[in-house]
CSV table of N, CA and C and ligand atoms in Angstrom, one decimal:
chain,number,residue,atom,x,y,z
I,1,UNK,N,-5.0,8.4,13.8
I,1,UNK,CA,-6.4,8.9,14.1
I,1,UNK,C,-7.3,7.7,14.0
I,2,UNK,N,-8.2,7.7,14.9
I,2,UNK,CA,-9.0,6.4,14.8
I,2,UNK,C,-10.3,7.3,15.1
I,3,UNK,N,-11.6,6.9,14.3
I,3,UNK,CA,-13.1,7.5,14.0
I,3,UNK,C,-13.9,6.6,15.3
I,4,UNK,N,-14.3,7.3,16.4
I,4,UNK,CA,-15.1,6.3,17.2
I,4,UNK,C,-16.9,6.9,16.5
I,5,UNK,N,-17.5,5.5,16.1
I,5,UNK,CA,-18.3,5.4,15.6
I,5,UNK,C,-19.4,5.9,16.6
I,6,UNK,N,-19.5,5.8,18.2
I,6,UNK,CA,-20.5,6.6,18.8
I,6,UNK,C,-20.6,8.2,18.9
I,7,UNK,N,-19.5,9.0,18.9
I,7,UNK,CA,-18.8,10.0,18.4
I,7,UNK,C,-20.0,10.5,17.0
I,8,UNK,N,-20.3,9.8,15.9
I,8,UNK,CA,-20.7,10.3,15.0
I,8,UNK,C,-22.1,11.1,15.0
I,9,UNK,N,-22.7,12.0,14.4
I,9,UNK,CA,-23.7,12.2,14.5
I,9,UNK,C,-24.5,12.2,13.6
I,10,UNK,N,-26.0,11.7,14.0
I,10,UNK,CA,-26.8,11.3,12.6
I,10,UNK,C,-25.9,10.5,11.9
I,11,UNK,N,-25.2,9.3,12.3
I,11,UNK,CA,-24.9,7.9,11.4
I,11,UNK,C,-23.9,8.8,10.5
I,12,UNK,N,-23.1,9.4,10.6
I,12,UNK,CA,-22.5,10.4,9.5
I,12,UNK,C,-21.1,11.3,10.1
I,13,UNK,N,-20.6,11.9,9.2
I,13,UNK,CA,-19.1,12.6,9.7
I,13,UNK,C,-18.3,12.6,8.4
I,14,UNK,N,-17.3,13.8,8.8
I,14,UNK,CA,-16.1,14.0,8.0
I,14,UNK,C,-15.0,13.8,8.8
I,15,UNK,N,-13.7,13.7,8.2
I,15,UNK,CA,-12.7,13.6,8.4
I,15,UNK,C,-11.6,14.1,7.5
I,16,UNK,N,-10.2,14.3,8.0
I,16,UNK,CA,-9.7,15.1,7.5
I,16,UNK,C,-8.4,15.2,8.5
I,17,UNK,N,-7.0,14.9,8.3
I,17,UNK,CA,-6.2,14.7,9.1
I,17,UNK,C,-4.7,14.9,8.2
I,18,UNK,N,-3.9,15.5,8.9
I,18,UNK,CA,-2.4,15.9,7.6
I,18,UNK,C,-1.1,14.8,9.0
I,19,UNK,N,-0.6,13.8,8.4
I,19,UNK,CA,0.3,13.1,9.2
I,19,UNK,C,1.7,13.7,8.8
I,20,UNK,N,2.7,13.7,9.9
I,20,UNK,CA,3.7,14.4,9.2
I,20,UNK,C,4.7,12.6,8.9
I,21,UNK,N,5.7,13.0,8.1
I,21,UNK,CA,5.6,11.8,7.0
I,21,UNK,C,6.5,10.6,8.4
I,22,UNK,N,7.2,11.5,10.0
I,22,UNK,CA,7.6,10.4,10.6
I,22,UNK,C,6.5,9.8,11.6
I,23,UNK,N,5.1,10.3,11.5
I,23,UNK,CA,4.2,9.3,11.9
I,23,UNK,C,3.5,8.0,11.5
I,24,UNK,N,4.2,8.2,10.1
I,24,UNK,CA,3.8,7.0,9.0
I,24,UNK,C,5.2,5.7,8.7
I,25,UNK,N,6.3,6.6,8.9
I,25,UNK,CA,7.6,6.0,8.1
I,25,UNK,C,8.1,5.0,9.3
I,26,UNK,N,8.4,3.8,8.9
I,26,UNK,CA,8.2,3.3,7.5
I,26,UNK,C,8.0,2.7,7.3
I,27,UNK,N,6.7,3.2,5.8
I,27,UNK,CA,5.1,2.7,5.5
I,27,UNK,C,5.3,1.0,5.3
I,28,UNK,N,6.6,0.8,4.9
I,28,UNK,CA,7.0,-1.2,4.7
I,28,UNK,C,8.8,-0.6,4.8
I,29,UNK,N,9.4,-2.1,4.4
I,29,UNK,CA,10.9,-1.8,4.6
I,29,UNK,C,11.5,-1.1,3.3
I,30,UNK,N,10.8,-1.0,2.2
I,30,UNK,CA,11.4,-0.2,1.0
I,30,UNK,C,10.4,1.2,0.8
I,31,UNK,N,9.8,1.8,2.0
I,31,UNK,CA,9.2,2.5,1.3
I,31,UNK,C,9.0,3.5,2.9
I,32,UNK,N,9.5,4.8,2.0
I,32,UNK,CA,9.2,5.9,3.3
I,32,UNK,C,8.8,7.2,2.8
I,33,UNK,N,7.7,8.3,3.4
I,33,UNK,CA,7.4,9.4,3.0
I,33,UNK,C,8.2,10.6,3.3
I,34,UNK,N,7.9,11.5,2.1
I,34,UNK,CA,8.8,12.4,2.0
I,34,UNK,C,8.3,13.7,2.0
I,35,UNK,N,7.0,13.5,2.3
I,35,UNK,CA,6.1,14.7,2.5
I,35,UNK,C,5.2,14.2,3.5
I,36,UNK,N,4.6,15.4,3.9
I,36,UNK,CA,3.3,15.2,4.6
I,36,UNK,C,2.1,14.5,3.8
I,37,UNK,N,1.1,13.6,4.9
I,37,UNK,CA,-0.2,12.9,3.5
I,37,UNK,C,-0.8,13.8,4.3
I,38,UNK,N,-2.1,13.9,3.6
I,38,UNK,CA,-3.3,14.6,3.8
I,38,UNK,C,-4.2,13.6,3.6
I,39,UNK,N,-5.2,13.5,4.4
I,39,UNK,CA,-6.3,12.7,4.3
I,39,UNK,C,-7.7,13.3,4.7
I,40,UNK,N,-8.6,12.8,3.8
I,40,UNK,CA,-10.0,13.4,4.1
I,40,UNK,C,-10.9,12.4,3.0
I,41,UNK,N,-12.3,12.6,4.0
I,41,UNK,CA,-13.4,11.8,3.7
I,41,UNK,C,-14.0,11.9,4.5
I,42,UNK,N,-15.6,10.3,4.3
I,42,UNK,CA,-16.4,10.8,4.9
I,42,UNK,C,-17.0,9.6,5.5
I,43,UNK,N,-17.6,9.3,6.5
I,43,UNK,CA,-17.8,8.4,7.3
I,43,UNK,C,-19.4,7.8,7.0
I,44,UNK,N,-19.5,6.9,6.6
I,44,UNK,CA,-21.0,6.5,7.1
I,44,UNK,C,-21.4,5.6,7.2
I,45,UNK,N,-22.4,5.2,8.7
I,45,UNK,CA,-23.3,3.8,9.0
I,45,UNK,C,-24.6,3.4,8.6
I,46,UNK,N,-24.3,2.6,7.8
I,46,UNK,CA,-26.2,2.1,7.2
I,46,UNK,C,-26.1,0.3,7.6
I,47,UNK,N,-27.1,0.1,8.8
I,47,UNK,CA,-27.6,-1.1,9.4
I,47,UNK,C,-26.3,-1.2,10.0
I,48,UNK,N,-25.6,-2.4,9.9
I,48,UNK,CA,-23.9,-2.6,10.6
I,48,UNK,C,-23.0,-2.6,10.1
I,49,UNK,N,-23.2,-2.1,9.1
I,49,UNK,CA,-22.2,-1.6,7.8
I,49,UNK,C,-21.3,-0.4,7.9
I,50,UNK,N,-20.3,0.2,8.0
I,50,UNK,CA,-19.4,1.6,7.3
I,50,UNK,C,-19.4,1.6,6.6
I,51,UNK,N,-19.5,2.6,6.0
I,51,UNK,CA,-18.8,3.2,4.7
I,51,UNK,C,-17.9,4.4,4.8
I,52,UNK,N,-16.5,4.0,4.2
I,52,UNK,CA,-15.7,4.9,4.6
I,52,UNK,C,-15.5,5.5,2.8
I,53,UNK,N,-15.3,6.9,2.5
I,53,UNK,CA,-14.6,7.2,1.2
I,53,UNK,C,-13.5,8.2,1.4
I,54,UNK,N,-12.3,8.5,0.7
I,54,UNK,CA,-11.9,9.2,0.6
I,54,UNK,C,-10.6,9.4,-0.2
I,55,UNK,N,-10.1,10.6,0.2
I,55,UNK,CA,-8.7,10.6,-0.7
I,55,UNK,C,-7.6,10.4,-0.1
I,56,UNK,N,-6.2,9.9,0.1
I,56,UNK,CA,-5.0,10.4,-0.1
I,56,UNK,C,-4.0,10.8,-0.6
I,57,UNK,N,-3.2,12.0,-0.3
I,57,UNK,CA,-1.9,12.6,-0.7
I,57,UNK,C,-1.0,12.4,-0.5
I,58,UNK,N,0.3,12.4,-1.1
I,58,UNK,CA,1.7,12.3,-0.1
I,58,UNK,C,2.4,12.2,-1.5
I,59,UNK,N,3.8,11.9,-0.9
I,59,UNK,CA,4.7,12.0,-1.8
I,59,UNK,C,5.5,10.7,-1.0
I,60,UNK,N,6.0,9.8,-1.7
I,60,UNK,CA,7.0,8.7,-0.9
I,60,UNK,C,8.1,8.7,-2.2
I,61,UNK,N,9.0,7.5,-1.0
I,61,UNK,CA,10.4,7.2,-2.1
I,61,UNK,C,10.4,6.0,-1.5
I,62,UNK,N,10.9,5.4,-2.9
I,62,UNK,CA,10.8,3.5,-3.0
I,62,UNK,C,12.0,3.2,-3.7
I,63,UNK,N,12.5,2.4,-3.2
I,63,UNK,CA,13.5,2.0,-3.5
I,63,UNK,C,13.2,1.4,-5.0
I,64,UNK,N,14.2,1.2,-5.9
I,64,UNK,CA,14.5,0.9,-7.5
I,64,UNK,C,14.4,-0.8,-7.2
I,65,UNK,N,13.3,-1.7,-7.5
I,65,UNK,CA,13.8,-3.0,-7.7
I,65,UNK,C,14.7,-3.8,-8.2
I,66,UNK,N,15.8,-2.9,-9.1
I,66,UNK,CA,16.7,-3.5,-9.6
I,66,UNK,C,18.1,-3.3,-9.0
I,67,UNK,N,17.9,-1.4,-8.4
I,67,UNK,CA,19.2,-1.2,-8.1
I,67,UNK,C,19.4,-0.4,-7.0
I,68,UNK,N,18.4,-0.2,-5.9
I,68,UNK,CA,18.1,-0.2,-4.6
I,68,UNK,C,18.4,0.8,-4.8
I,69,UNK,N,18.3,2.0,-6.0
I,69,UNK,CA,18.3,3.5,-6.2
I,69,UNK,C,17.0,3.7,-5.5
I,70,UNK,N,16.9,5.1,-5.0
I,70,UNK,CA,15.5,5.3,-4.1
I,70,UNK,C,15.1,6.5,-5.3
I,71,UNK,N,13.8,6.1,-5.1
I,71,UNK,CA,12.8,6.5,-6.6
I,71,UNK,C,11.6,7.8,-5.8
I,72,UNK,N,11.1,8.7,-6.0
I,72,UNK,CA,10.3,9.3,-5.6
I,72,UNK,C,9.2,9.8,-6.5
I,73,UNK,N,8.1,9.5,-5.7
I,73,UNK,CA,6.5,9.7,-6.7
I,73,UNK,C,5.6,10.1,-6.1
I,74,UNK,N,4.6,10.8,-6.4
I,74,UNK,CA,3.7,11.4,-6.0
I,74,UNK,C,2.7,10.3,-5.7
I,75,UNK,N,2.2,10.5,-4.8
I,75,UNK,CA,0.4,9.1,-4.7
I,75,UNK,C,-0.7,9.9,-3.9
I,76,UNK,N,-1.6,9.6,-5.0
I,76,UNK,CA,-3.0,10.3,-5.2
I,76,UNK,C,-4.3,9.1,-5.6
I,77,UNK,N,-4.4,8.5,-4.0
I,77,UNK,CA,-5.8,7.6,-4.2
I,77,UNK,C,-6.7,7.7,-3.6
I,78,UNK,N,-7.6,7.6,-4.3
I,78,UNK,CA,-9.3,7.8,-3.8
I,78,UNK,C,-9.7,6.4,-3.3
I,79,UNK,N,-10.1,6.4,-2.6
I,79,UNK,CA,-10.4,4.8,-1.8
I,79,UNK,C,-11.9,4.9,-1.2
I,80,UNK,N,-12.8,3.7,-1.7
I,80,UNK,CA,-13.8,3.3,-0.8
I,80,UNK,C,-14.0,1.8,-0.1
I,81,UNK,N,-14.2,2.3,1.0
I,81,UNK,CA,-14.4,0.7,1.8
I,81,UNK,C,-15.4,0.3,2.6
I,82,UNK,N,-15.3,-0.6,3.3
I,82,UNK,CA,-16.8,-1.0,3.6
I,82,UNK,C,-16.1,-2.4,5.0
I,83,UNK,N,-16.9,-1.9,5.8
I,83,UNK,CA,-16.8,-2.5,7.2
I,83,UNK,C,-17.5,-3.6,7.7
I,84,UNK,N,-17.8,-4.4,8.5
I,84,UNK,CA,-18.3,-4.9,9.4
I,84,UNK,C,-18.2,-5.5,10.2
I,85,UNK,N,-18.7,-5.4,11.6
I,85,UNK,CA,-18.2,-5.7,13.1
I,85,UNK,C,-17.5,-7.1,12.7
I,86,UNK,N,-16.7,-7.5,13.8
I,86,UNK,CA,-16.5,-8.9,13.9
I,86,UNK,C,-17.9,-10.2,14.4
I,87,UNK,N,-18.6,-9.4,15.3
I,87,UNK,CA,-19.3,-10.1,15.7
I,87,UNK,C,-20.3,-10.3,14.1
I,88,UNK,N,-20.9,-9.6,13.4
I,88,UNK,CA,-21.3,-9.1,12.0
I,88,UNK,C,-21.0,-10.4,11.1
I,89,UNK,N,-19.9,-10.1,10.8
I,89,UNK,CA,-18.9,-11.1,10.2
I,89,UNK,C,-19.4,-12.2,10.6
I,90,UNK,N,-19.4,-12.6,12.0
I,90,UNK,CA,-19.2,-14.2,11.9
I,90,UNK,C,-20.4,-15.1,12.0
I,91,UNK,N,-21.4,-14.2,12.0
I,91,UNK,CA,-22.6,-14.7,11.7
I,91,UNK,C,-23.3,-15.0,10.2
I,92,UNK,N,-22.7,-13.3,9.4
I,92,UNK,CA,-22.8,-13.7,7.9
I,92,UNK,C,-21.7,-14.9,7.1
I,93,UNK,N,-20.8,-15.6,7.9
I,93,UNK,CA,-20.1,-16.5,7.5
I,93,UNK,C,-21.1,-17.8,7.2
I,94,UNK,N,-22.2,-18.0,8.0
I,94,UNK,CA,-23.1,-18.5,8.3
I,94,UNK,C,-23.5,-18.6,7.0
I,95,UNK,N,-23.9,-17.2,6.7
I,95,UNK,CA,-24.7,-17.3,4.9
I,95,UNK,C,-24.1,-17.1,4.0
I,96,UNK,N,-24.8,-17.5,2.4
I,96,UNK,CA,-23.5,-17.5,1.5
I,96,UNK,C,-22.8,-15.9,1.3
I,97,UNK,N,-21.8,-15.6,1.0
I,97,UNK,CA,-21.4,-14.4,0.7
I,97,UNK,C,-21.4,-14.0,-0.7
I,98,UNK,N,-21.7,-13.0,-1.2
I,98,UNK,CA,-21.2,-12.9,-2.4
I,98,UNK,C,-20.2,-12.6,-2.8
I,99,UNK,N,-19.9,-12.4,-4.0
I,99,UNK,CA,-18.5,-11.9,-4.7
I,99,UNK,C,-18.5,-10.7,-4.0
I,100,UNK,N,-19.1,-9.7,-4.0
I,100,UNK,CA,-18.6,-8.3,-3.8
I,100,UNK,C,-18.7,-8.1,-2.4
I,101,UNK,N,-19.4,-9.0,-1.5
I,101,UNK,CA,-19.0,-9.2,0.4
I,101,UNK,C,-18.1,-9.6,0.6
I,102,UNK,N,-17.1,-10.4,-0.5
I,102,UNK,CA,-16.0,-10.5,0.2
I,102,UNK,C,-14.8,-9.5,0.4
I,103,UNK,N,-14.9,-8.5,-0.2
I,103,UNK,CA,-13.9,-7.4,0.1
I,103,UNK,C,-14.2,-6.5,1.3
I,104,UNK,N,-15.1,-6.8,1.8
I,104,UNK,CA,-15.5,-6.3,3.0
I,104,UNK,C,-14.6,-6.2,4.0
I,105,UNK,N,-14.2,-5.6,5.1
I,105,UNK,CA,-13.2,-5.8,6.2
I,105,UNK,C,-13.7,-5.9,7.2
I,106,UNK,N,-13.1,-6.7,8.3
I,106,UNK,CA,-13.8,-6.4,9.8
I,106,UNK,C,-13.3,-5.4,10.4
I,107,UNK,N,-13.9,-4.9,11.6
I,107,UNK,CA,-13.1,-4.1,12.8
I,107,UNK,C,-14.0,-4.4,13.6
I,108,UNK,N,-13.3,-3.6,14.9
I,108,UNK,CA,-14.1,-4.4,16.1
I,108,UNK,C,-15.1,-3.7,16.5
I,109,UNK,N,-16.1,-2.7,16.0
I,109,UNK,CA,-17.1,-2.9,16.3
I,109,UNK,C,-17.3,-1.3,16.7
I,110,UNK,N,-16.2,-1.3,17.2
I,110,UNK,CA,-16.5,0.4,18.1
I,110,UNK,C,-16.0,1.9,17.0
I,111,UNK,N,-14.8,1.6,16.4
I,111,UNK,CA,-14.2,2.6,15.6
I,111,UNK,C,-13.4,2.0,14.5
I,112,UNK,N,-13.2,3.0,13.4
I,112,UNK,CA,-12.2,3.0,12.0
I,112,UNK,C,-10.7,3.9,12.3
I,113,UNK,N,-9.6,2.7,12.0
I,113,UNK,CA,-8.5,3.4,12.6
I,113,UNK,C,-8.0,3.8,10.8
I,114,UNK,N,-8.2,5.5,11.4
I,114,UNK,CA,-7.6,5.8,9.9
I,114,UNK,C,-6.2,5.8,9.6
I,115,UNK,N,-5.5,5.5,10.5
I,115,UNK,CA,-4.0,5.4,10.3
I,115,UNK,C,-3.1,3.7,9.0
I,116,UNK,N,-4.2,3.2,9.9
I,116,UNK,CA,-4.3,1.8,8.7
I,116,UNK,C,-4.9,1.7,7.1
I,117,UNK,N,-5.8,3.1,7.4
I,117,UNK,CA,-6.3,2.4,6.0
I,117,UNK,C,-5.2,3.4,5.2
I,118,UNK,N,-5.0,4.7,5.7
I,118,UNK,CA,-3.8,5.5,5.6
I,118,UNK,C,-2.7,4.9,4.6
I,119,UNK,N,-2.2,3.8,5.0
I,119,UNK,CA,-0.5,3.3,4.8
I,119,UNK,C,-1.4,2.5,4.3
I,120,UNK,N,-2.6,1.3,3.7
I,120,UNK,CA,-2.6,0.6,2.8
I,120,UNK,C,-3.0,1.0,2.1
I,121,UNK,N,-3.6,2.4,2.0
I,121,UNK,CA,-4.1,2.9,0.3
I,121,UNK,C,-2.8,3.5,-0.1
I,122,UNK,N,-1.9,3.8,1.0
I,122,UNK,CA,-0.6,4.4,0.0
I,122,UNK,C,0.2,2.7,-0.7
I,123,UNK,N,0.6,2.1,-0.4
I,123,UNK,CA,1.2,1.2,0.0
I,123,UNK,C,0.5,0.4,-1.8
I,124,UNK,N,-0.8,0.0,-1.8
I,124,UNK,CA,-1.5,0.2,-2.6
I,124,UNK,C,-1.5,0.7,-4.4
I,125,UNK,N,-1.3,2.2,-4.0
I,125,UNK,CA,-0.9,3.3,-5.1
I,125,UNK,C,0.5,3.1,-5.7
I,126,UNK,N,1.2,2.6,-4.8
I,126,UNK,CA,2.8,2.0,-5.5
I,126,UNK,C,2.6,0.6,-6.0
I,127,UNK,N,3.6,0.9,-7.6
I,127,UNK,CA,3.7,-0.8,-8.0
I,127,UNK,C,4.6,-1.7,-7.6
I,128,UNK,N,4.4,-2.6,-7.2
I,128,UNK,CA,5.0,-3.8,-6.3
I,128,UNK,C,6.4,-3.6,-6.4
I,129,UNK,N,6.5,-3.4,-7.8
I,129,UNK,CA,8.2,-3.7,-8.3
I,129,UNK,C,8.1,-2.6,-9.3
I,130,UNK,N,9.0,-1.5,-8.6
I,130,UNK,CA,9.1,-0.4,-8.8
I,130,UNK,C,10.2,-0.4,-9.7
I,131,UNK,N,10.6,0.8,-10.5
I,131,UNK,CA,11.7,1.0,-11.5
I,131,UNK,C,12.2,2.0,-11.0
I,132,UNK,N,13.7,2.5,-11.3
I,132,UNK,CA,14.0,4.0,-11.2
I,132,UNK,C,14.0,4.7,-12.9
I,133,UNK,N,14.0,3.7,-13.6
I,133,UNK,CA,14.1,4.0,-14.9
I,133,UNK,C,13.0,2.3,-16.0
I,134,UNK,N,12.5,2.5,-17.4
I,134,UNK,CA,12.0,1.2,-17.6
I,134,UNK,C,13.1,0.3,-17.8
I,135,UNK,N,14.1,0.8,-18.4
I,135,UNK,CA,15.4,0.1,-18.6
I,135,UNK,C,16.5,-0.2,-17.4
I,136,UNK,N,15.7,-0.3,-16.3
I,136,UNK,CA,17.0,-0.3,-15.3
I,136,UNK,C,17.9,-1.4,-15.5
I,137,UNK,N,19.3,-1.6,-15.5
I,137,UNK,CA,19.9,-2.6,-15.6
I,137,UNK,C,20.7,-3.5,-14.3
I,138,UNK,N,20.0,-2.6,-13.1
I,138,UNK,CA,20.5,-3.3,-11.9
I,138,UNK,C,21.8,-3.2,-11.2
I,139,UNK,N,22.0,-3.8,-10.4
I,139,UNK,CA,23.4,-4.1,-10.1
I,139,UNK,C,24.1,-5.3,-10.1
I,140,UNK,N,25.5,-5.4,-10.3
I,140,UNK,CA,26.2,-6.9,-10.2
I,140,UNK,C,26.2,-7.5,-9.5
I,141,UNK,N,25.7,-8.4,-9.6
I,141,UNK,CA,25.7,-9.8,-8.7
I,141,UNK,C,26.9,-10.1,-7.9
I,142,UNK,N,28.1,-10.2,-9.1
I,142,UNK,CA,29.2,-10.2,-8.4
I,142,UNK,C,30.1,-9.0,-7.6
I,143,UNK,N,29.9,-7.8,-8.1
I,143,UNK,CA,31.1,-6.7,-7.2
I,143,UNK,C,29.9,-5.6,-7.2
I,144,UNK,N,28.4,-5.4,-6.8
I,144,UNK,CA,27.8,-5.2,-6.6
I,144,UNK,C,27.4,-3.3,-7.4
I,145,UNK,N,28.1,-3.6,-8.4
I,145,UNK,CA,28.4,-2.5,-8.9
I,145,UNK,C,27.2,-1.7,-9.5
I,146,UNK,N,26.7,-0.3,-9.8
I,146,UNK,CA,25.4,-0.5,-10.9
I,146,UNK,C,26.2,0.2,-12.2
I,147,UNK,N,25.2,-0.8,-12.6
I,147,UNK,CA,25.6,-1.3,-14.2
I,147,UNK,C,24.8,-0.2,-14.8
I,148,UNK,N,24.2,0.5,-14.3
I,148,UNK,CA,23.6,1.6,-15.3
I,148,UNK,C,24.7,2.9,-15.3
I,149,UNK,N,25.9,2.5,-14.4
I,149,UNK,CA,26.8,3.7,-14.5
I,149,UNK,C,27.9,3.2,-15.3
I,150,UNK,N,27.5,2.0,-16.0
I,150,UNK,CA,28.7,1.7,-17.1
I,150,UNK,C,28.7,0.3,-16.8
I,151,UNK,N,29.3,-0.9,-17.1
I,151,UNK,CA,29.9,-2.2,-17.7
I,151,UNK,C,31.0,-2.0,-16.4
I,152,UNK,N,31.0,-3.2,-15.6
I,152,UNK,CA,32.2,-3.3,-14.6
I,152,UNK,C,33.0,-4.7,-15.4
I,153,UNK,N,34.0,-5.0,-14.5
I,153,UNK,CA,34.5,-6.0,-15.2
I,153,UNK,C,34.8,-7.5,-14.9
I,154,UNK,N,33.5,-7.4,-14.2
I,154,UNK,CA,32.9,-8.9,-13.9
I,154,UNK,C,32.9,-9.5,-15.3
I,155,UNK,N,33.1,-10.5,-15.7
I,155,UNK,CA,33.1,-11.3,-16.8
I,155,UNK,C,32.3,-12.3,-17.2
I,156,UNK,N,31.7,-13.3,-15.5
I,156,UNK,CA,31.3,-13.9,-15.5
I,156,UNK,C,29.7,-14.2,-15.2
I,157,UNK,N,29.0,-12.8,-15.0
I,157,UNK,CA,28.2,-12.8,-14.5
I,157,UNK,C,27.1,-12.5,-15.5
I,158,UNK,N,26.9,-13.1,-16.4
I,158,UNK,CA,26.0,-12.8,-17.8
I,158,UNK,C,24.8,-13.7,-17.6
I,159,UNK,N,24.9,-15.0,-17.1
I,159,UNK,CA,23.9,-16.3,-17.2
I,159,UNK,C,22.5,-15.5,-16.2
I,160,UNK,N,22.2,-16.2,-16.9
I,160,UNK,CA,20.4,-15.6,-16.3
I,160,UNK,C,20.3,-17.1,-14.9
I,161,UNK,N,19.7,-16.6,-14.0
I,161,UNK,CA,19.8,-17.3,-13.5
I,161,UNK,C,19.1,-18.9,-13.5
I,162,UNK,N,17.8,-18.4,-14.6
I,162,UNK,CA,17.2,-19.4,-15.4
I,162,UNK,C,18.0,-20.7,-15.7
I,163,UNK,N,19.1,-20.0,-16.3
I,163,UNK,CA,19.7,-20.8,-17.0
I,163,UNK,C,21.4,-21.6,-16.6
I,164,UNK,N,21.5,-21.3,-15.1
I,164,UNK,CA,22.3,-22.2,-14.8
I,164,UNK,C,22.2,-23.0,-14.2
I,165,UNK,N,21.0,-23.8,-13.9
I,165,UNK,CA,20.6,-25.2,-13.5
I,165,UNK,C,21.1,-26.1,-15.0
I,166,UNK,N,20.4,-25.2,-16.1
I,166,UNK,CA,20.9,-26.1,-17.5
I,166,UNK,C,22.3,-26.2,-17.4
I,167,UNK,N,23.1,-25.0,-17.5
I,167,UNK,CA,24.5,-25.2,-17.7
I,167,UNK,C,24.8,-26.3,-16.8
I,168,UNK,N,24.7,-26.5,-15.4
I,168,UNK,CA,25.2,-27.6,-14.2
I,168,UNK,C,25.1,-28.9,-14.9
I,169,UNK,N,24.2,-29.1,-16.1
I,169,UNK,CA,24.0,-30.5,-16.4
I,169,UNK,C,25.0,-30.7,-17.8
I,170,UNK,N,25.4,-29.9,-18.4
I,170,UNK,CA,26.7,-30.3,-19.5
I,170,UNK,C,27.4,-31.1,-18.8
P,1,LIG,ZN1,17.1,1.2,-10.9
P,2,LIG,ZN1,30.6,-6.6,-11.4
């Protein structure tokens, strides 16, 4: 869904759009939705500025950082953001910016594609390096086994990998 900004009336608008989860998937390479997102908010232009606020829903599954087990969670973010044209931008480059101008984003001038901001406020709401458990123990390095289903009988695979540049020098 993309907001054309002449479209709006009186500088202003809602929005409100339900994607079903294979118009989104997939949101990066470890991460796909499992539900429908719901999205809604509200649009507004003051001078050459947007202001976009709103919420997203959904439900995704992320893969386990340790043991490529797929993890499923709810995400629920409220997001505000703030626009300005390209042409906008590169004239205030011109002047100093402040700290809180720089979070600013460009677009081109004419509309807000809500499908992008969509997949980075989900994307976002997940932590980088996800767990399926806080203790996950991974899998083997060597016979790629996961180790949270028991002790395989790799022997040699205990060294952190820290620590075998040291060992190489005995
Ligand atoms: Zn795991
Ligand atoms: Zn093993």
């Amino acid at each position: 869904m993309r907001i054309e900004l002449e479209n709006l009336e009186r500088r202003k608008g809602d929005f409100a759009h339900v994607y079903q989860p294979e118009d989104l998937n997939p949101v990066d390479e470890r991460m796909n939705l499992i539900a429908p997102a719901t999205v809604s908010g509200r649009v507004r232009l003051s001078g050459h500025q947007v202001f976009v606020n709103g919420h997203v829903e959904t439900r995704a599954q992320v893969e386990c950082d340790r043991c490529l087990k797929p993890v499923e969670l709810p995400v629920n973010a409220d997001f505000t953001l703030e626009y300005i044209s390209g042409s906008d931008y590169e004239s205030s480059q011109a002047v100093e910016l402040t700290e809180e101008q720089l979070s600013v984003s460009v677009f081109d001038g004419d509309g807000i594609d809500v499908d992008e901001i969509v997949k980075e406020q989900i994307l976002l709401a997940v932590p980088t390096r996800m767990r399926c458990r806080e203790d996950c123990k991974g899998i083997c390095p060597e016979c790629g086994a996961d180790k949270n289903k028991g002790e395989c009988n790799c022997v040699t695979n205990e060294i952190d990998p820290r620590w075998a540049a040291l060992k190489d020098l005995t």
